[in-house]
Amino acid sequence: MGHDPRACDAMGMVPGANVLKAARIALGLSPDELAKQAGISRRTLGRVETHPRSDRYLKGAAMVQQALEDRGVEFLRALATKGEGFRLPLVITGAASDSAPK
C-alpha cells in the first residue's frame, strides 16, 4: 500500500477541534478516557475540543491526535473540494467475524 497524500503526518497540521472531538465520539471514548490516554487533563481536552487550531492548545491537540492514531484513527487533510476528516479502524467482532470473507 502506498502513502495516502491526504493523511495527516508528523510534519502536517494537527486536525481541527471538531475533527478530534468527532473521532473521539466515533470511537466511543469518554473525555476522561481520551484525556488519560493522551496524558493531558480533562480540562485541557475540553479546551482542545473547543478551540479550533489555537496555538495555545497545539501541544495538547497533537497529544490527542497521537492517542487517537494509537487507536487506529487515520486523519485526512482537507482537499480543494472536501474538508478534513478521519477514517476509523476496521474492527471485526462477534457475529460479524463469522460472516467476514476469508
PDB file of C-alpha atoms in Angstrom:
ATOM      1  CA  MET A   1       0.000   0.000   0.000  1.00  0.00           C
ATOM      2  CA  GLY A   2       1.238   3.471  -0.839  1.00  0.00           C
ATOM      3  CA  HIS A   3       1.128   6.564   1.285  1.00  0.00           C
ATOM      4  CA  ASP A   4      -2.186   8.415   1.159  1.00  0.00           C
ATOM      5  CA  PRO A   5      -1.280  12.061   0.437  1.00  0.00           C
ATOM      6  CA  ARG A   6      -4.450  13.149   2.232  1.00  0.00           C
ATOM      7  CA  ALA A   7      -3.351  11.605   5.523  1.00  0.00           C
ATOM      8  CA  CYS A   8      -2.036  13.985   8.171  1.00  0.00           C
ATOM      9  CA  ASP A   9       1.575  13.312   9.070  1.00  0.00           C
ATOM     10  CA  ALA A  10       4.035  14.473  11.697  1.00  0.00           C
ATOM     11  CA  MET A  11       5.022  17.460   9.568  1.00  0.00           C
ATOM     12  CA  GLY A  12       1.411  18.347   8.740  1.00  0.00           C
ATOM     13  CA  MET A  13      -1.125  20.283  10.689  1.00  0.00           C
ATOM     14  CA  VAL A  14      -2.945  18.899  13.670  1.00  0.00           C
ATOM     15  CA  PRO A  15      -6.620  18.229  12.842  1.00  0.00           C
ATOM     16  CA  GLY A  16      -9.163  20.818  13.937  1.00  0.00           C
ATOM     17  CA  ALA A  17     -11.051  20.673  17.219  1.00  0.00           C
ATOM     18  CA  ASN A  18     -14.276  19.365  15.660  1.00  0.00           C
ATOM     19  CA  VAL A  19     -12.471  16.531  13.878  1.00  0.00           C
ATOM     20  CA  LEU A  20     -10.639  15.466  17.032  1.00  0.00           C
ATOM     21  CA  LYS A  21     -13.863  15.507  19.032  1.00  0.00           C
ATOM     22  CA  ALA A  22     -15.790  13.626  16.335  1.00  0.00           C
ATOM     23  CA  ALA A  23     -13.086  10.938  16.209  1.00  0.00           C
ATOM     24  CA  ARG A  24     -13.247  10.537  19.999  1.00  0.00           C
ATOM     25  CA  ILE A  25     -17.019  10.172  19.879  1.00  0.00           C
ATOM     26  CA  ALA A  26     -16.890   7.767  16.912  1.00  0.00           C
ATOM     27  CA  LEU A  27     -14.562   5.507  18.913  1.00  0.00           C
ATOM     28  CA  GLY A  28     -16.947   5.619  21.858  1.00  0.00           C
ATOM     29  CA  LEU A  29     -14.368   7.173  24.182  1.00  0.00           C
ATOM     30  CA  SER A  30     -15.372   9.404  27.056  1.00  0.00           C
ATOM     31  CA  PRO A  31     -13.479  12.655  27.515  1.00  0.00           C
ATOM     32  CA  ASP A  32     -11.908  11.206  30.675  1.00  0.00           C
ATOM     33  CA  GLU A  33     -10.708   8.079  28.823  1.00  0.00           C
ATOM     34  CA  LEU A  34      -9.114  10.044  25.990  1.00  0.00           C
ATOM     35  CA  ALA A  35      -7.536  12.624  28.292  1.00  0.00           C
ATOM     36  CA  LYS A  36      -5.927   9.839  30.312  1.00  0.00           C
ATOM     37  CA  GLN A  37      -4.642   8.056  27.194  1.00  0.00           C
ATOM     38  CA  ALA A  38      -3.300  11.331  25.765  1.00  0.00           C
ATOM     39  CA  GLY A  39      -1.574  12.226  29.034  1.00  0.00           C
ATOM     40  CA  ILE A  40      -3.418  15.516  29.465  1.00  0.00           C
ATOM     41  CA  SER A  41      -6.008  16.773  31.925  1.00  0.00           C
ATOM     42  CA  ARG A  42      -9.721  16.527  31.225  1.00  0.00           C
ATOM     43  CA  ARG A  43      -9.836  20.316  31.300  1.00  0.00           C
ATOM     44  CA  THR A  44      -7.119  20.573  28.625  1.00  0.00           C
ATOM     45  CA  LEU A  45      -9.002  18.093  26.439  1.00  0.00           C
ATOM     46  CA  GLY A  46     -12.118  20.239  26.770  1.00  0.00           C
ATOM     47  CA  ARG A  47     -10.155  23.251  25.578  1.00  0.00           C
ATOM     48  CA  VAL A  48      -8.571  21.313  22.702  1.00  0.00           C
ATOM     49  CA  GLU A  49     -12.045  20.221  21.551  1.00  0.00           C
ATOM     50  CA  THR A  50     -13.485  23.755  21.670  1.00  0.00           C
ATOM     51  CA  HIS A  51     -10.648  25.974  20.399  1.00  0.00           C
ATOM     52  CA  PRO A  52     -10.028  25.232  16.718  1.00  0.00           C
ATOM     53  CA  ARG A  53      -6.327  25.308  15.887  1.00  0.00           C
ATOM     54  CA  SER A  54      -5.460  27.520  18.834  1.00  0.00           C
ATOM     55  CA  ASP A  55      -1.686  27.933  19.183  1.00  0.00           C
ATOM     56  CA  ARG A  56      -2.207  27.846  22.940  1.00  0.00           C
ATOM     57  CA  TYR A  57      -3.568  24.282  22.774  1.00  0.00           C
ATOM     58  CA  LEU A  58      -1.497  22.958  19.857  1.00  0.00           C
ATOM     59  CA  LYS A  59       0.661  20.673  22.025  1.00  0.00           C
ATOM     60  CA  GLY A  60      -2.430  19.207  23.698  1.00  0.00           C
ATOM     61  CA  ALA A  61      -4.134  18.751  20.324  1.00  0.00           C
ATOM     62  CA  ALA A  62      -1.073  16.923  18.995  1.00  0.00           C
ATOM     63  CA  MET A  63      -1.164  14.628  22.045  1.00  0.00           C
ATOM     64  CA  VAL A  64      -4.866  13.936  21.445  1.00  0.00           C
ATOM     65  CA  GLN A  65      -4.172  13.266  17.765  1.00  0.00           C
ATOM     66  CA  GLN A  66      -1.458  10.757  18.694  1.00  0.00           C
ATOM     67  CA  ALA A  67      -3.688   8.994  21.228  1.00  0.00           C
ATOM     68  CA  LEU A  68      -6.445   8.641  18.619  1.00  0.00           C
ATOM     69  CA  GLU A  69      -3.972   7.432  15.994  1.00  0.00           C
ATOM     70  CA  ASP A  70      -2.728   4.859  18.522  1.00  0.00           C
ATOM     71  CA  ARG A  71      -6.307   3.537  18.483  1.00  0.00           C
ATOM     72  CA  GLY A  72      -6.219   3.217  14.691  1.00  0.00           C
ATOM     73  CA  VAL A  73      -7.752   6.517  13.558  1.00  0.00           C
ATOM     74  CA  GLU A  74      -6.311   7.933  10.340  1.00  0.00           C
ATOM     75  CA  PHE A  75      -6.718  11.688   9.915  1.00  0.00           C
ATOM     76  CA  LEU A  76      -7.244  13.120   6.434  1.00  0.00           C
ATOM     77  CA  ARG A  77      -6.194  16.561   5.251  1.00  0.00           C
ATOM     78  CA  ALA A  78      -8.635  18.931   3.641  1.00  0.00           C
ATOM     79  CA  LEU A  79      -8.671  18.914  -0.144  1.00  0.00           C
ATOM     80  CA  ALA A  80      -9.726  21.663  -2.531  1.00  0.00           C
ATOM     81  CA  THR A  81     -13.327  20.418  -2.605  1.00  0.00           C
ATOM     82  CA  LYS A  82     -13.595  18.455   0.670  1.00  0.00           C
ATOM     83  CA  GLY A  83     -12.946  19.255   4.303  1.00  0.00           C
ATOM     84  CA  GLU A  84     -10.630  17.431   6.667  1.00  0.00           C
ATOM     85  CA  GLY A  85     -11.822  14.236   8.265  1.00  0.00           C
ATOM     86  CA  PHE A  86     -10.804  10.842   9.552  1.00  0.00           C
ATOM     87  CA  ARG A  87     -11.091   7.118   8.950  1.00  0.00           C
ATOM     88  CA  LEU A  88     -11.829   4.635  11.689  1.00  0.00           C
ATOM     89  CA  PRO A  89     -10.054   1.306  12.027  1.00  0.00           C
ATOM     90  CA  LEU A  90     -11.837  -1.726  10.630  1.00  0.00           C
ATOM     91  CA  VAL A  91     -12.756  -3.873  13.600  1.00  0.00           C
ATOM     92  CA  ILE A  92     -14.500  -7.191  13.123  1.00  0.00           C
ATOM     93  CA  THR A  93     -16.056  -8.574  16.295  1.00  0.00           C
ATOM     94  CA  GLY A  94     -18.616 -11.129  17.390  1.00  0.00           C
ATOM     95  CA  ALA A  95     -21.068 -12.433  14.793  1.00  0.00           C
ATOM     96  CA  ALA A  96     -19.646 -10.127  12.126  1.00  0.00           C
ATOM     97  CA  SER A  97     -16.396 -12.128  12.149  1.00  0.00           C
ATOM     98  CA  ASP A  98     -18.331 -15.304  11.264  1.00  0.00           C
ATOM     99  CA  SER A  99     -19.549 -13.787   8.004  1.00  0.00           C
ATOM    100  CA  ALA A 100     -16.330 -11.946   7.130  1.00  0.00           C
ATOM    101  CA  PRO A 101     -14.564 -13.032   3.923  1.00  0.00           C
ATOM    102  CA  LYS A 102     -11.667 -15.379   4.498  1.00  0.00           C
TER     103      LYS A 102
END
